Structures are given as structure tokens and as C-alpha cells.
Coordinates of N, CA, C and O in Angstrom, one line a residue:
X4 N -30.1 -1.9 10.5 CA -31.0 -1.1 11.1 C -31.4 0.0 10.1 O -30.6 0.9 9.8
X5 N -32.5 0.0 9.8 CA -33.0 1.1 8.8 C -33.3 2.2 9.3 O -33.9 1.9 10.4
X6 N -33.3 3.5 9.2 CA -33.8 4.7 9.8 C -34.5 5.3 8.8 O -34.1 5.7 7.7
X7 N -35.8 5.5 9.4 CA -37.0 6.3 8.9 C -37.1 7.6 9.1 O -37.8 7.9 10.1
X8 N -36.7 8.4 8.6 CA -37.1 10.1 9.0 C -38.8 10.4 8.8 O -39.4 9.7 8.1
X9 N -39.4 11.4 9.6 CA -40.7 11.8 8.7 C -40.8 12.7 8.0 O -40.5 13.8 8.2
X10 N -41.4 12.3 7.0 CA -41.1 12.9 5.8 C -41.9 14.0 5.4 O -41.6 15.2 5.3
X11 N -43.5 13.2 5.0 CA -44.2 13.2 4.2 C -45.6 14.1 5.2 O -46.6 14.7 4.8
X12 N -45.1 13.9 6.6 CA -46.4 14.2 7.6 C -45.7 16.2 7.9 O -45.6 16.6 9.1
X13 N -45.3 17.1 6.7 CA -45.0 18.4 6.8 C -46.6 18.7 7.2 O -47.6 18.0 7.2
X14 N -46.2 20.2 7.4 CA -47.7 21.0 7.2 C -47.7 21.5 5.7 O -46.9 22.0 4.9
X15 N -49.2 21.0 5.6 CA -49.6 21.4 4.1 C -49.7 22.9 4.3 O -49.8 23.4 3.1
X16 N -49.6 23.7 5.1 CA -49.7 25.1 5.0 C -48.5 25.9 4.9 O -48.4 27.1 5.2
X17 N -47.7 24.9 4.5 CA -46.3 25.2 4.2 C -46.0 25.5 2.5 O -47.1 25.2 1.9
X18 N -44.9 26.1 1.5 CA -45.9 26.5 0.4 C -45.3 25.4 -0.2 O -44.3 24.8 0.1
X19 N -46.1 25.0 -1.1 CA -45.9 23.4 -1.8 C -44.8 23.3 -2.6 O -44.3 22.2 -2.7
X20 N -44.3 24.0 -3.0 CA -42.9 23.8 -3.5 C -41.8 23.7 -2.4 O -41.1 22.7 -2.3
X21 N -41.8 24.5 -1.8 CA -40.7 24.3 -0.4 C -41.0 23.1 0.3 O -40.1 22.3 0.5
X22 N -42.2 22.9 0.7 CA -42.8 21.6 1.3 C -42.1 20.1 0.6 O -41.6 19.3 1.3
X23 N -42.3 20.1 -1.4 CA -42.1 19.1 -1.3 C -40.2 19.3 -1.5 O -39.8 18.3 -2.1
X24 N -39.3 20.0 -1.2 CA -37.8 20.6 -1.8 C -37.4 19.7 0.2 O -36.6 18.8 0.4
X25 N -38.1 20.3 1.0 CA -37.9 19.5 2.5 C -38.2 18.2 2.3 O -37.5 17.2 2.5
X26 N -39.3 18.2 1.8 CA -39.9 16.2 1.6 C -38.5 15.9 1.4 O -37.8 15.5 2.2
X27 N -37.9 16.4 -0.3 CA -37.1 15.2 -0.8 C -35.7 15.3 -0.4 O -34.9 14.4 -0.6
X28 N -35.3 16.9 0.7 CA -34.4 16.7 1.5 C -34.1 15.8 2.5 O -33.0 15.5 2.9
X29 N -35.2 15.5 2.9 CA -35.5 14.0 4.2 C -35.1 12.9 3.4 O -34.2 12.1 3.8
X30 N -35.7 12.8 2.1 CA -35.8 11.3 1.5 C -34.0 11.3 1.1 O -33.4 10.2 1.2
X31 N -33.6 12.1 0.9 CA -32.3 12.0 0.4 C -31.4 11.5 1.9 O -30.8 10.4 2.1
X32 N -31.4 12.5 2.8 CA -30.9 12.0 4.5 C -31.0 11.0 4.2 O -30.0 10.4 3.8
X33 N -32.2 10.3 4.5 CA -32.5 9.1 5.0 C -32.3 8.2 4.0 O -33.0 7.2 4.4
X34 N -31.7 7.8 3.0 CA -31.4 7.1 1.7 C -29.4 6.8 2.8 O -28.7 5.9 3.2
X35 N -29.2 8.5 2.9 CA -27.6 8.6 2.8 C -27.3 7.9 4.2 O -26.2 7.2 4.2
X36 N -28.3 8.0 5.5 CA -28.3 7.3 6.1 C -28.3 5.4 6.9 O -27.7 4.6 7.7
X37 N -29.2 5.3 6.2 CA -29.7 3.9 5.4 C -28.0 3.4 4.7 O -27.3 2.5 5.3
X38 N -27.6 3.9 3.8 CA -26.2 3.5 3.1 C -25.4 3.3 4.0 O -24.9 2.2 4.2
X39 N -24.9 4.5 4.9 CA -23.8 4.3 5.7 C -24.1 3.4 6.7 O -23.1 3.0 7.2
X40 N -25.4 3.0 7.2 CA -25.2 1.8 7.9 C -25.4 0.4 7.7 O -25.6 -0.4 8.6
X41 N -25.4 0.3 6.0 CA -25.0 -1.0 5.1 C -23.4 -1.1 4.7 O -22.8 -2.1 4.4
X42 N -22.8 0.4 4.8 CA -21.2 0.5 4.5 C -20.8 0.1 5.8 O -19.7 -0.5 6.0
X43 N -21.9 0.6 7.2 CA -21.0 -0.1 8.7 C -20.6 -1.4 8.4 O -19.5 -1.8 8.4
X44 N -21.8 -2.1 8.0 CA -22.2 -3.9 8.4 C -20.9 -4.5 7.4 O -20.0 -5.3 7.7
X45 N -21.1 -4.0 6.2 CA -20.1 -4.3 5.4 C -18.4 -3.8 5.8 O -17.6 -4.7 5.8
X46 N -17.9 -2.6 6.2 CA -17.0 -2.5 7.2 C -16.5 -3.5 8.2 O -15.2 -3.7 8.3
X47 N -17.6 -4.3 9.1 CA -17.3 -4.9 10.0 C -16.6 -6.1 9.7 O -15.5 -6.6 10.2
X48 N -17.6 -6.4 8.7 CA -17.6 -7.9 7.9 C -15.9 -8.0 8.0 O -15.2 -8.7 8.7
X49 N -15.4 -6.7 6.7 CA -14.1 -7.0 6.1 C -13.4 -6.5 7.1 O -12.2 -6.4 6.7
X50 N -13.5 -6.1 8.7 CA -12.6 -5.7 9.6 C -12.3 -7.4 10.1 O -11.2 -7.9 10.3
X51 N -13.7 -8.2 10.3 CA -13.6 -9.5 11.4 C -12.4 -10.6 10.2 O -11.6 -11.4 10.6
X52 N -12.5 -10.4 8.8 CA -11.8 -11.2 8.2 C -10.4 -10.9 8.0 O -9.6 -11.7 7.6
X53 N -10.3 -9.6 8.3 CA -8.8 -9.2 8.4 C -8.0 -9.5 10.3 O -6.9 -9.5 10.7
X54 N -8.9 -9.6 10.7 CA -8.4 -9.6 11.8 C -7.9 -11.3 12.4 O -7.2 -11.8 13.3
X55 N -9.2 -12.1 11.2 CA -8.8 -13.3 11.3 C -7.3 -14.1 10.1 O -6.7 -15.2 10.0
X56 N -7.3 -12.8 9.4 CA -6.2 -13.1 8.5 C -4.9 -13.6 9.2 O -4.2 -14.7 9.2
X57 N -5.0 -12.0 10.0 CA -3.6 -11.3 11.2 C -3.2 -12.5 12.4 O -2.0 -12.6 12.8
X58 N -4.3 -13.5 12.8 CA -4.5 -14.5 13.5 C -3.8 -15.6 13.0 O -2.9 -16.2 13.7
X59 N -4.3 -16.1 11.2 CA -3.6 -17.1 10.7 C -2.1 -17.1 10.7 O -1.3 -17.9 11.2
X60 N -1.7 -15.7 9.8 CA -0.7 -15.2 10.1 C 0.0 -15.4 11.2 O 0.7 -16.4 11.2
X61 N 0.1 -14.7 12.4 CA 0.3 -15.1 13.1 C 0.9 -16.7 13.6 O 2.1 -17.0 13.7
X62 N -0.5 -17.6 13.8 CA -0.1 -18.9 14.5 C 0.8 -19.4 13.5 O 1.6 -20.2 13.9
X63 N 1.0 -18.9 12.3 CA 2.0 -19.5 10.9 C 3.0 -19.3 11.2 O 3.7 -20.3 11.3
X64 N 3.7 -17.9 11.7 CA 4.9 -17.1 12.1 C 5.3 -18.1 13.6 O 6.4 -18.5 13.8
X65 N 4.2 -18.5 14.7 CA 4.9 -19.5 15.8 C 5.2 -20.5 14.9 O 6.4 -20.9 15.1
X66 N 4.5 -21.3 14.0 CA 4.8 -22.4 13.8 C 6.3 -22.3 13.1 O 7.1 -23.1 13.5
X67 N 6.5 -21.7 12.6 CA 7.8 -21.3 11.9 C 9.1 -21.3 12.8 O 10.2 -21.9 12.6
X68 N 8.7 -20.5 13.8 CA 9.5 -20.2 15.1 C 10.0 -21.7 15.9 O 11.2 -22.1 16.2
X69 N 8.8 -22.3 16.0 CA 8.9 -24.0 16.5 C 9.5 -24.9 16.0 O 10.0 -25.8 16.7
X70 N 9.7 -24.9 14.3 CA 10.0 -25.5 13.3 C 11.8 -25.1 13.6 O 12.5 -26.1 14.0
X71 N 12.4 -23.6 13.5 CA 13.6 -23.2 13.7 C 14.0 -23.8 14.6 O 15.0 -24.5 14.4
X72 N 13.5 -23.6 15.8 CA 13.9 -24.3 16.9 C 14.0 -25.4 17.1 O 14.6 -25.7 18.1
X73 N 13.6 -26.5 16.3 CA 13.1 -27.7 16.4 C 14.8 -27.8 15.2 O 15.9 -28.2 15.7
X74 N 14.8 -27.6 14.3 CA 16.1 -28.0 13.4 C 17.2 -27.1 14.2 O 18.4 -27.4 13.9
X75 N 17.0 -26.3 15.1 CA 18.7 -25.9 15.9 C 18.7 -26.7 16.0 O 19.5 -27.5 15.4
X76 N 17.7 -27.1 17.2 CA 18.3 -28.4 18.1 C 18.9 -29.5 17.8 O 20.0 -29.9 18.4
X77 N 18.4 -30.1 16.9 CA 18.3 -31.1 15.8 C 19.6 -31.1 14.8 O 19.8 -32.1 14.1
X78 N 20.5 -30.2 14.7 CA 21.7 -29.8 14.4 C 22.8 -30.0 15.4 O 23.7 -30.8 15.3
X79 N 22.4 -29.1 16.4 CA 23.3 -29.3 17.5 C 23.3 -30.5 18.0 O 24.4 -30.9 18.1
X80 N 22.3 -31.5 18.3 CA 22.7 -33.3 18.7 C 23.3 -33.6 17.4 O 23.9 -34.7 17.5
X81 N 23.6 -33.2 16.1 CA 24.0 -34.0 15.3 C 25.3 -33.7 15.4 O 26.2 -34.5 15.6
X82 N 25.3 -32.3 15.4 CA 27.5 -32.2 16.1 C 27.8 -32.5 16.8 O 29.0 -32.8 16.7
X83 N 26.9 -32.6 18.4 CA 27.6 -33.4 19.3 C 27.6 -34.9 19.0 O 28.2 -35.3 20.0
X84 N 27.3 -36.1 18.3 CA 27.0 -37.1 17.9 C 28.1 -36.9 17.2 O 28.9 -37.3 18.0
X85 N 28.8 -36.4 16.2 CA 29.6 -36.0 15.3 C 31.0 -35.9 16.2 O 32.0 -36.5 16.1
X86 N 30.6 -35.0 17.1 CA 32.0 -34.7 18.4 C 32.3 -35.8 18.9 O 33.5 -36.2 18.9
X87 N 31.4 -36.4 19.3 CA 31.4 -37.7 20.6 C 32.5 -38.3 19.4 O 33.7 -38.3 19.8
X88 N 32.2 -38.9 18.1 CA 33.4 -39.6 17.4 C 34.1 -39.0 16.7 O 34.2 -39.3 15.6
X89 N 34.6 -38.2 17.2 CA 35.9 -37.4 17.0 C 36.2 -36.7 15.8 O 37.2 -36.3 15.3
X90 N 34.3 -36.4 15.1 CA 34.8 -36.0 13.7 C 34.8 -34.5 13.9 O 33.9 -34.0 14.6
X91 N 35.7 -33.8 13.3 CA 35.9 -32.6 13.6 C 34.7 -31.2 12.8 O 34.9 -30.6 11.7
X92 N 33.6 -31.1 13.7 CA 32.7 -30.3 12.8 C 32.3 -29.1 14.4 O 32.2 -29.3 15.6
X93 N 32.2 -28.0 13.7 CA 31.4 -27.2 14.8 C 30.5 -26.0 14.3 O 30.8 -25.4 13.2
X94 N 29.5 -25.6 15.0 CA 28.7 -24.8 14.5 C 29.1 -23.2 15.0 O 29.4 -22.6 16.1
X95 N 29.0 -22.9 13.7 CA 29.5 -21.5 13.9 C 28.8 -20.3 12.9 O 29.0 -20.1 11.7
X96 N 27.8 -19.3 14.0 CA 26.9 -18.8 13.3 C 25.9 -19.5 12.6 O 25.6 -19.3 11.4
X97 N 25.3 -20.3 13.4 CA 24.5 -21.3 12.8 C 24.7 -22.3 11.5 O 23.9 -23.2 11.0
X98 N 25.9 -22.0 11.3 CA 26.5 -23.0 10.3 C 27.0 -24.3 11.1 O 27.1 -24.3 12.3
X99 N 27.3 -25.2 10.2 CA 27.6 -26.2 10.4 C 29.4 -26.5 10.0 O 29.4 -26.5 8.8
X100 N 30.4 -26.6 10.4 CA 31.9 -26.3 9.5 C 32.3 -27.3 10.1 O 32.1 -27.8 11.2
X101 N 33.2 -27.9 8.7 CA 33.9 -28.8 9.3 C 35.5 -27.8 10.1 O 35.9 -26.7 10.1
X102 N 36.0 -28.7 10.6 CA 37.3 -27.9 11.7 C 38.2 -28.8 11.6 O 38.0 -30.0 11.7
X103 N 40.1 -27.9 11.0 CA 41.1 -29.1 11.4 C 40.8 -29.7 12.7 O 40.2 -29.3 13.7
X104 N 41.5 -31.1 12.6 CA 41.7 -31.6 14.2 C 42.7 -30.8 15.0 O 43.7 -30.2 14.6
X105 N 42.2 -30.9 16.5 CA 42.8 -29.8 17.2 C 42.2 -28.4 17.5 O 42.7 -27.7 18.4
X106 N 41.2 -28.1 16.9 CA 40.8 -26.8 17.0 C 39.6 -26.9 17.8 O 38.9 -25.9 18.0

């Protein structure tokens, strides 16, 4: 969105040096203005790609979560499989140990 100030339509009965010191105070506004709503657009831009980062991120961190869960489980049927024939192993703190018989 560009913004136009008016500039140039002063009264000439204004004294010509002041006249044009206002002119090129408008033109400067309106330059500084004009920028900051090319630093918005650009802002936005690098806000929607960070936000789509935080997203990847994200689904990465479930997938991870699912993966963990998926090798507990996957542990635990192997020591009960392991139990069932009497081999002496148990999980302790997420470890895997073997155990005298008896214990």
C-alpha cells in the first residue's frame, strides 16, 4: 500500500524557501512511510516462515514421541517373550538387565 502525502499543492504565497523545506519534509514522510510498510510486508513474510518452522518442528518432536513409544513397547514384548522362557532379564529404568535366576 503506497501512501501519498500532498506535497507539492502548498500555497505559493507561502515564502519559497519555507515552502519548498515543507515540500521536502512531506517527501521525506512519505518515502519513511512507504518503507515501513515494505518492512511490514517483509515482517510478515519472515513471521509466516517462522511460524511454519515452529510447526515442522513441532510434528518432528510428536514423531519422535511415537517413535519412543513405539521402541518401549517393543522392548517390553521382548522381555516378556524373554520371561515367558525363563530367561532371566528385566527392565529397570528403561534399561534392559540381565537378572540372577530367582530374582
Amino acid at each position: 500500500m503506497a501512501i501519498q502525502l500532498v506535497t507539492d499543492q502548498l500555497s505559493t504565497e507561502l515564502d519559497e524557501m519555507f515552502r519548498n523545506q515543507i515540500i521536502g519534509n512531506f517527501k521525506t514522510i512519505e518515502k519513511a512511510l512507504n518503507d515501513l510498510d515494505t518492512f511490514q510486508t517483509t515482517l510478515n513474510f519472515e513471521q509466516n516462515k517462522i511460524n511454519q518452522s515452529l510447526k515442522d518442528i513441532d510434528h518432528g518432536l510428536e514423531s519422535i514421541k511415537v517413535d519412543n513409544k513405539n521402541r518401549d513397547a517393543n522392548i517390553e514384548a521382548i522381555v516378556k517373550i524373554l520371561s515367558d522362557y525363563d530367561v532371566p532379564v528385566q527392565i529397570v529404568n528403561g534399561k534392559v538387565l540381565e537378572t540372577e535366576e530367582g530374582e
